[in-house]
Coordinates of C-alpha atoms and ligand atoms in Angstrom, one line a residue:
X1 CA -95.7 -36.8 12.7
X2 CA -95.7 -39.8 14.5
X3 CA -93.7 -40.1 17.9
X4 CA -91.2 -42.9 17.4
X5 CA -90.0 -42.5 20.9
X6 CA -93.4 -43.2 22.1
X7 CA -93.8 -46.1 19.8
X8 CA -90.5 -47.7 21.1
X9 CA -91.5 -47.1 24.9
X10 CA -94.9 -48.6 24.0
X11 CA -93.4 -51.7 22.3
X12 CA -91.1 -52.3 25.4
X13 CA -94.0 -52.1 27.8
X14 CA -96.0 -54.5 25.7
X15 CA -93.2 -57.0 25.3
X16 CA -92.9 -56.9 29.1
X17 CA -96.4 -57.8 29.5
X18 CA -96.4 -60.4 26.6
X19 CA -99.1 -58.1 24.9
X20 CA -99.3 -57.2 21.2
X21 CA -99.2 -53.5 20.3
X22 CA -101.9 -52.6 17.5
X23 CA -101.0 -49.1 16.1
X24 CA -104.1 -47.6 15.2
X25 CA -103.5 -45.6 12.0
X26 CA -107.1 -44.5 11.1
X27 CA -107.3 -41.2 9.3
X28 CA -103.4 -41.2 9.1
X29 CA -101.7 -41.1 5.7
X30 CA -99.7 -43.8 3.9
X31 CA -96.5 -41.7 4.7
X32 CA -97.1 -41.6 8.4
X33 CA -97.8 -45.1 8.6
X34 CA -94.6 -46.1 6.5
X35 CA -92.6 -44.2 9.1
X36 CA -94.0 -46.2 11.8
X37 CA -93.6 -49.5 9.6
X38 CA -90.0 -48.6 9.1
X39 CA -89.4 -48.2 13.0
X40 CA -90.3 -52.0 13.2
X41 CA -94.1 -51.9 13.7
X42 CA -96.0 -54.4 11.5
X43 CA -99.4 -54.5 13.1
X44 CA -102.0 -51.7 12.3
X45 CA -105.6 -51.0 13.2
X46 CA -108.2 -49.5 11.0
X47 CA -112.0 -48.9 11.6
X48 CA -113.3 -48.2 8.1
X49 CA -113.6 -50.6 5.3
X50 CA -112.9 -48.4 2.5
X51 CA -109.8 -46.9 4.2
X52 CA -108.2 -50.4 5.3
X53 CA -108.7 -51.6 2.0
X54 CA -106.9 -48.7 0.1
X55 CA -104.2 -48.7 2.6
X56 CA -103.8 -52.6 2.3
X57 CA -103.3 -52.0 -1.5
X58 CA -100.7 -49.4 -1.0
X59 CA -98.5 -50.7 1.9
X60 CA -96.1 -53.5 2.1
X61 CA -97.7 -56.8 2.2
X62 CA -96.2 -58.0 5.2
X63 CA -98.3 -55.7 7.4
X64 CA -101.1 -57.3 9.5
X65 CA -104.2 -55.5 9.2
X66 CA -106.6 -55.5 12.0
X67 CA -110.2 -54.3 11.8
X68 CA -111.4 -52.6 15.0
X69 CA -114.4 -50.7 14.4
X70 CA -118.1 -51.6 14.0
X71 CA -118.4 -53.7 10.7
X72 CA -121.5 -54.0 8.5
X73 CA -122.3 -57.2 7.2
X74 CA -122.6 -56.0 3.6
X75 CA -118.9 -54.7 3.7
X76 CA -117.2 -58.0 5.1
X77 CA -116.6 -59.3 1.5
X78 CA -114.2 -56.3 0.9
X79 CA -111.8 -57.2 3.9
X80 CA -112.2 -61.1 3.8
X81 CA -109.3 -61.5 1.5
X82 CA -106.6 -60.0 3.6
X83 CA -107.8 -59.1 7.1
X84 CA -105.7 -60.7 10.0
X85 CA -108.1 -60.2 12.9
X86 CA -111.6 -58.6 13.2
X87 CA -111.8 -57.3 16.7
X88 CA -115.5 -56.4 17.1
X89 CA -117.7 -59.2 16.4
X90 CA -121.1 -58.2 18.1
X91 CA -123.9 -60.5 16.5
X92 CA -124.4 -63.9 15.3
X93 CA -125.4 -62.7 11.8
X94 CA -122.1 -60.9 11.5
X95 CA -120.2 -63.9 12.6
X96 CA -121.9 -65.9 10.0
X97 CA -121.3 -63.5 7.2
X98 CA -117.5 -63.4 8.2
X99 CA -117.6 -67.3 8.0
X100 CA -119.2 -67.3 4.6
X101 CA -116.8 -64.8 3.3
X102 CA -113.8 -66.6 4.8
X103 CA -114.9 -69.8 3.1
X104 CA -115.3 -67.9 -0.3
X105 CA -111.7 -66.9 0.0
X106 CA -110.6 -70.5 1.1
X107 CA -109.3 -69.2 4.4
X108 CA -109.9 -68.8 8.2
X109 CA -110.5 -65.5 9.7
X110 CA -109.7 -64.8 13.2
X111 CA -112.0 -62.9 15.3
X112 CA -112.6 -61.3 18.6
X113 CA -116.1 -61.2 20.3
X114 CA -117.0 -57.8 21.5
X115 CA -118.3 -57.1 24.9
X116 CA -120.1 -54.0 26.2
X117 CA -118.5 -53.1 29.4
X118 CA -118.7 -49.4 29.5
X119 CA -121.3 -47.3 30.9
X120 CA -122.0 -45.4 27.7
X121 CA -125.0 -47.1 25.8
X122 CA -123.4 -45.9 22.5
X123 CA -120.8 -48.7 22.5
X124 CA -121.5 -52.0 20.7
X125 CA -121.0 -55.5 22.2
X126 CA -122.7 -58.3 23.9
X127 CA -123.4 -58.2 27.6
X128 CA -122.4 -61.5 29.7
X129 CA -125.9 -62.9 29.5
X130 CA -126.3 -62.5 25.7
X131 CA -122.8 -63.9 25.1
X132 CA -123.4 -66.9 27.2
X133 CA -126.8 -67.6 25.6
X134 CA -125.3 -67.2 22.1
X135 CA -122.5 -69.5 22.9
X136 CA -124.7 -72.0 24.6
X137 CA -126.9 -72.2 21.5
X138 CA -124.0 -73.7 19.8
X139 CA -124.1 -72.4 16.2
X140 CA -121.4 -69.8 16.7
X141 CA -119.0 -72.6 17.6
X142 CA -119.7 -74.7 14.4
X143 CA -118.6 -72.0 12.0
X144 CA -115.6 -73.6 10.3
X145 CA -114.0 -70.7 8.8
X146 CA -114.1 -68.5 11.9
X147 CA -111.5 -68.8 14.6
X148 CA -112.6 -67.2 17.8
X149 CA -109.5 -66.0 19.5
X150 CA -111.0 -64.1 22.7
X151 CA -112.7 -61.0 23.8
X152 CA -112.6 -57.3 22.9
X153 CA -113.9 -54.3 25.0
X154 CA -113.8 -50.4 25.2
X155 CA -113.9 -48.8 28.6
X156 CA -115.9 -45.8 29.4
X157 CA -114.5 -42.6 28.2
X158 CA -113.7 -40.9 31.5
X159 CA -110.9 -39.4 33.8
X160 CA -112.1 -41.8 36.6
X161 CA -109.4 -44.5 36.8
X162 CA -111.2 -46.3 39.3
X163 CA -114.2 -46.9 36.9
X164 CA -112.1 -47.9 33.9
X165 CA -109.9 -50.4 36.3
X166 CA -113.0 -52.1 37.3
X167 CA -114.4 -52.4 33.6
X168 CA -111.2 -53.9 32.6
X169 CA -111.2 -56.2 35.6
X170 CA -114.6 -57.2 34.7
X171 CA -113.8 -58.1 31.2
X172 CA -110.8 -60.2 32.4
X173 CA -113.1 -62.0 34.8
X174 CA -115.7 -62.7 31.9
X175 CA -112.9 -63.9 29.6
X176 CA -111.9 -66.6 32.2
X177 CA -115.4 -67.8 32.7
X178 CA -116.2 -67.9 28.9
X179 CA -112.8 -69.6 28.3
X180 CA -113.4 -72.3 30.8
X181 CA -117.0 -73.0 29.9
X182 CA -117.0 -73.0 26.1
X183 CA -113.2 -72.9 24.9
X184 CA -111.2 -75.0 27.3
X185 CA -110.2 -77.3 24.5
X186 CA -109.3 -74.4 22.2
X187 CA -105.8 -73.1 22.5
X188 CA -106.5 -70.3 20.1
X189 CA -109.0 -68.8 22.7
X190 CA -106.4 -66.6 24.5
X191 CA -106.9 -62.9 23.5
X192 CA -108.2 -59.9 25.4
X193 CA -108.1 -56.9 23.4
X194 CA -108.4 -53.9 25.8
X195 CA -106.6 -50.6 26.2
X196 CA -106.3 -47.5 24.0
X197 CA -104.0 -44.4 24.2
X198 CA -105.7 -43.0 27.5
X199 CA -106.0 -46.4 29.3
X200 CA -103.4 -49.0 28.0
X201 CA -101.5 -49.0 31.5
X202 CA -104.7 -50.1 33.3
X203 CA -105.6 -52.4 30.7
X204 CA -102.2 -54.1 30.7
X205 CA -102.4 -54.2 34.5
X206 CA -105.7 -56.2 34.1
X207 CA -104.3 -58.7 31.7
X208 CA -104.8 -57.2 28.3
X209 CA -102.9 -59.2 25.7
X210 CA -103.6 -56.7 22.9
X211 CA -103.6 -52.9 23.0
X212 CA -105.1 -50.7 20.3
X213 CA -103.0 -47.4 20.5
X214 CA -103.7 -44.6 18.0
X215 CA -103.1 -41.1 19.1
X216 CA -100.2 -41.7 21.6
X217 CA -98.3 -42.9 18.5
X218 CA -99.7 -40.9 15.6
X219 CA -100.7 -37.6 17.5
X220 CA -104.2 -36.4 17.7
X221 CA -106.6 -36.9 14.8
Ligands
PLP301 C1 -109.8 -45.0 17.6 C2 -109.7 -46.5 18.2 C3 -108.6 -46.8 19.1 C4 -107.5 -45.9 19.3 O1 -107.9 -44.9 20.1 P1 -106.7 -43.7 20.6 O2 -107.4 -43.2 21.7 O3 -106.3 -42.8 19.5 O4 -105.6 -44.7 21.1 C5 -108.8 -48.1 19.7 N1 -109.8 -48.9 19.6 C6 -110.8 -48.5 18.8 C7 -112.0 -49.6 18.7 C8 -110.8 -47.2 18.1 O5 -111.8 -47.0 17.3

């Protein structure tokens, strides 16, 4: 069962830091999500296309659905009609496909560019050189149905708080550089999605504007 006391504690902490709480509901049932929804939470994150689509269909329509996982290009079309924010754009080809499907649905889709900040090699995302190169090339910024709202990153999965702190601080610095170089005239580029159940406090301290918290609210998966 979801921990509604924890939810309200997190909500207060996020409000205090001007950050958005994304409740990560992957693997959790529609009933569990409804209990969190009824406690006032309207933003949920999922990492599987089939699951987010099923839940979108079954749950109240004022929920904002964020896609937080690795997204395959051939599946963008299924979430394009309703997704509110895609956190993990990690290639130009994926960005172009989201732009195309957004256009097909006559809407704009909000996205974050994912940066690789962890030591683990398994996590997706651009490094700073790649991101600078891709933005300099220009095409990404011409995609009219894409609204690039900021950056997203995942820290190393470790107990070493110092390490995690450094990675979040690094992402914050990258955000500032990318913003001033490529988005200085775009007020929508303002989000830094970082922080999960184990490290949201460090993320908020380092300027996170969106934390993606699952197990602390819903319990272990
Ligand atoms: C699962 C997941 C989360 C939430 O993880 P918890 O540790 O349960 O809070 C956050 N971000 C991404 C990308 C995830 O896949």
